[in-house]
Amino acid sequence: MKRSVLTRYRVMAYVTAVMLLILCACMVAKYGFDTGADLTFVVSQTHGVLFMIYLVFAFDLGSKAKWPFGKLLWVLVSGTIPLAAFFVERGIRAEVEPLVSAPLATAKA
């Protein structure tokens, strides 16, 4: 497996997790203090697009790592739970890193 598959998953996991935290703060401002409705709209739309990209990259990593469906589902859903993506990403990196660093056998003709 290429390192780029893991790297792009990790980047999107962090970006999605940070955007979700920002979205949560915007929602508190919007519904708790009646301010920031426009900012909340922009942040929610941005998070939605980034989350879709995260889903594609997580699915790509899961299919290449041959995860069972339950594990893949947990990784996909972790992007919707504040702070969960940080912890899930750390575990996934530890699990997938040996698959990435394993040297590929080269065929000699």
PDB file of C-alpha atoms in Angstrom:
ATOM      1  CA  MET A   1       0.000   0.000   0.000  1.00  0.00           C
ATOM      2  CA  LYS A   2       1.268   3.476  -0.822  1.00  0.00           C
ATOM      3  CA  ARG A   3       2.073   5.892   1.966  1.00  0.00           C
ATOM      4  CA  SER A   4      -0.019   8.556   0.227  1.00  0.00           C
ATOM      5  CA  VAL A   5      -3.210   6.595   0.963  1.00  0.00           C
ATOM      6  CA  LEU A   6      -2.517   6.787   4.697  1.00  0.00           C
ATOM      7  CA  THR A   7      -1.298  10.383   4.529  1.00  0.00           C
ATOM      8  CA  ARG A   8      -4.364  11.747   2.797  1.00  0.00           C
ATOM      9  CA  TYR A   9      -6.624   9.872   5.230  1.00  0.00           C
ATOM     10  CA  ARG A  10      -4.727  11.344   8.178  1.00  0.00           C
ATOM     11  CA  VAL A  11      -4.886  14.884   6.794  1.00  0.00           C
ATOM     12  CA  MET A  12      -8.604  14.653   6.146  1.00  0.00           C
ATOM     13  CA  ALA A  13      -9.245  13.071   9.549  1.00  0.00           C
ATOM     14  CA  TYR A  14      -7.597  16.014  11.277  1.00  0.00           C
ATOM     15  CA  VAL A  15      -9.210  18.616   9.024  1.00  0.00           C
ATOM     16  CA  THR A  16     -12.645  17.071   9.487  1.00  0.00           C
ATOM     17  CA  ALA A  17     -12.215  16.817  13.255  1.00  0.00           C
ATOM     18  CA  VAL A  18     -11.096  20.442  13.573  1.00  0.00           C
ATOM     19  CA  MET A  19     -13.931  21.649  11.345  1.00  0.00           C
ATOM     20  CA  LEU A  20     -16.417  19.679  13.434  1.00  0.00           C
ATOM     21  CA  LEU A  21     -15.150  21.361  16.600  1.00  0.00           C
ATOM     22  CA  ILE A  22     -15.431  24.769  14.931  1.00  0.00           C
ATOM     23  CA  LEU A  23     -18.941  23.868  13.796  1.00  0.00           C
ATOM     24  CA  CYS A  24     -19.900  22.885  17.343  1.00  0.00           C
ATOM     25  CA  ALA A  25     -18.619  26.238  18.637  1.00  0.00           C
ATOM     26  CA  CYS A  26     -20.585  28.054  15.930  1.00  0.00           C
ATOM     27  CA  MET A  27     -23.733  26.134  16.844  1.00  0.00           C
ATOM     28  CA  VAL A  28     -23.331  27.118  20.494  1.00  0.00           C
ATOM     29  CA  ALA A  29     -22.917  30.752  19.422  1.00  0.00           C
ATOM     30  CA  LYS A  30     -25.905  30.580  17.089  1.00  0.00           C
ATOM     31  CA  TYR A  31     -28.395  28.827  19.345  1.00  0.00           C
ATOM     32  CA  GLY A  32     -27.016  29.812  22.749  1.00  0.00           C
ATOM     33  CA  PHE A  33     -26.235  33.467  22.128  1.00  0.00           C
ATOM     34  CA  ASP A  34     -28.283  34.276  19.000  1.00  0.00           C
ATOM     35  CA  THR A  35     -25.266  35.371  16.983  1.00  0.00           C
ATOM     36  CA  GLY A  36     -23.200  34.109  14.059  1.00  0.00           C
ATOM     37  CA  ALA A  37     -25.911  32.573  11.878  1.00  0.00           C
ATOM     38  CA  ASP A  38     -24.049  33.444   8.672  1.00  0.00           C
ATOM     39  CA  LEU A  39     -20.763  32.058   9.963  1.00  0.00           C
ATOM     40  CA  THR A  40     -22.499  28.874  11.092  1.00  0.00           C
ATOM     41  CA  PHE A  41     -23.936  28.417   7.611  1.00  0.00           C
ATOM     42  CA  VAL A  42     -20.536  28.800   5.932  1.00  0.00           C
ATOM     43  CA  VAL A  43     -18.796  26.507   8.423  1.00  0.00           C
ATOM     44  CA  SER A  44     -21.492  23.840   8.140  1.00  0.00           C
ATOM     45  CA  GLN A  45     -21.310  23.839   4.343  1.00  0.00           C
ATOM     46  CA  THR A  46     -17.512  23.667   4.411  1.00  0.00           C
ATOM     47  CA  HIS A  47     -17.557  20.848   6.940  1.00  0.00           C
ATOM     48  CA  GLY A  48     -20.080  18.946   4.803  1.00  0.00           C
ATOM     49  CA  VAL A  49     -17.885  19.085   1.714  1.00  0.00           C
ATOM     50  CA  LEU A  50     -14.746  18.170   3.663  1.00  0.00           C
ATOM     51  CA  PHE A  51     -16.595  15.312   5.369  1.00  0.00           C
ATOM     52  CA  MET A  52     -17.543  13.847   1.992  1.00  0.00           C
ATOM     53  CA  ILE A  53     -13.889  13.942   0.955  1.00  0.00           C
ATOM     54  CA  TYR A  54     -12.977  12.295   4.285  1.00  0.00           C
ATOM     55  CA  LEU A  55     -15.470   9.510   3.591  1.00  0.00           C
ATOM     56  CA  VAL A  56     -13.921   8.809   0.190  1.00  0.00           C
ATOM     57  CA  PHE A  57     -10.367   8.716   1.591  1.00  0.00           C
ATOM     58  CA  ALA A  58     -11.349   6.597   4.610  1.00  0.00           C
ATOM     59  CA  PHE A  59     -13.187   4.141   2.378  1.00  0.00           C
ATOM     60  CA  ASP A  60     -10.182   3.965   0.060  1.00  0.00           C
ATOM     61  CA  LEU A  61      -7.859   3.232   2.983  1.00  0.00           C
ATOM     62  CA  GLY A  62     -10.249   0.653   4.433  1.00  0.00           C
ATOM     63  CA  SER A  63     -10.631  -1.193   1.158  1.00  0.00           C
ATOM     64  CA  LYS A  64      -6.867  -1.313   0.619  1.00  0.00           C
ATOM     65  CA  ALA A  65      -6.248  -2.421   4.222  1.00  0.00           C
ATOM     66  CA  LYS A  66      -9.041  -5.035   3.858  1.00  0.00           C
ATOM     67  CA  TRP A  67     -10.930  -4.005   7.002  1.00  0.00           C
ATOM     68  CA  PRO A  68     -14.121  -5.811   7.989  1.00  0.00           C
ATOM     69  CA  PHE A  69     -17.336  -3.840   7.458  1.00  0.00           C
ATOM     70  CA  GLY A  70     -17.801  -3.003  11.151  1.00  0.00           C
ATOM     71  CA  LYS A  71     -14.383  -1.424  11.447  1.00  0.00           C
ATOM     72  CA  LEU A  72     -14.839   0.527   8.231  1.00  0.00           C
ATOM     73  CA  LEU A  73     -18.205   1.783   9.455  1.00  0.00           C
ATOM     74  CA  TRP A  74     -16.679   2.905  12.773  1.00  0.00           C
ATOM     75  CA  VAL A  75     -13.934   4.842  10.957  1.00  0.00           C
ATOM     76  CA  LEU A  76     -16.500   6.484   8.675  1.00  0.00           C
ATOM     77  CA  VAL A  77     -18.808   7.429  11.554  1.00  0.00           C
ATOM     78  CA  SER A  78     -15.971   8.770  13.715  1.00  0.00           C
ATOM     79  CA  GLY A  79     -15.934  11.903  11.573  1.00  0.00           C
ATOM     80  CA  THR A  80     -19.358  12.824  12.944  1.00  0.00           C
ATOM     81  CA  ILE A  81     -18.472  12.581  16.644  1.00  0.00           C
ATOM     82  CA  PRO A  82     -16.549  15.545  18.080  1.00  0.00           C
ATOM     83  CA  LEU A  83     -13.015  14.512  19.155  1.00  0.00           C
ATOM     84  CA  ALA A  84     -13.505  10.876  18.063  1.00  0.00           C
ATOM     85  CA  ALA A  85     -11.636  11.305  14.780  1.00  0.00           C
ATOM     86  CA  PHE A  86      -8.469  12.317  16.658  1.00  0.00           C
ATOM     87  CA  PHE A  87      -8.439   9.072  18.639  1.00  0.00           C
ATOM     88  CA  VAL A  88      -9.559   6.827  15.796  1.00  0.00           C
ATOM     89  CA  GLU A  89      -6.931   8.305  13.470  1.00  0.00           C
ATOM     90  CA  ARG A  90      -4.205   7.567  15.987  1.00  0.00           C
ATOM     91  CA  GLY A  91      -5.233   3.913  16.246  1.00  0.00           C
ATOM     92  CA  ILE A  92      -5.620   3.530  12.500  1.00  0.00           C
ATOM     93  CA  ARG A  93      -2.186   5.033  11.880  1.00  0.00           C
ATOM     94  CA  ALA A  94      -0.599   2.599  14.334  1.00  0.00           C
ATOM     95  CA  GLU A  95      -2.363  -0.309  12.641  1.00  0.00           C
ATOM     96  CA  VAL A  96      -1.749   0.655   9.020  1.00  0.00           C
ATOM     97  CA  GLU A  97       1.821   1.977   9.381  1.00  0.00           C
ATOM     98  CA  PRO A  98       3.388  -1.539   9.248  1.00  0.00           C
ATOM     99  CA  LEU A  99       1.482  -2.235   6.030  1.00  0.00           C
ATOM    100  CA  VAL A 100       2.860   0.944   4.490  1.00  0.00           C
ATOM    101  CA  SER A 101       6.467   0.463   5.597  1.00  0.00           C
ATOM    102  CA  ALA A 102       6.660  -3.143   4.477  1.00  0.00           C
ATOM    103  CA  PRO A 103       8.935  -3.250   1.437  1.00  0.00           C
ATOM    104  CA  LEU A 104       7.334  -4.575  -1.688  1.00  0.00           C
ATOM    105  CA  ALA A 105       8.969  -7.510  -3.397  1.00  0.00           C
ATOM    106  CA  THR A 106      10.307  -6.468  -6.756  1.00  0.00           C
ATOM    107  CA  ALA A 107      10.189  -8.849  -9.645  1.00  0.00           C
ATOM    108  CA  LYS A 108      13.434  -9.401 -11.514  1.00  0.00           C
ATOM    109  CA  ALA A 109      13.312 -10.587 -15.091  1.00  0.00           C
TER     110      ALA A 109
END
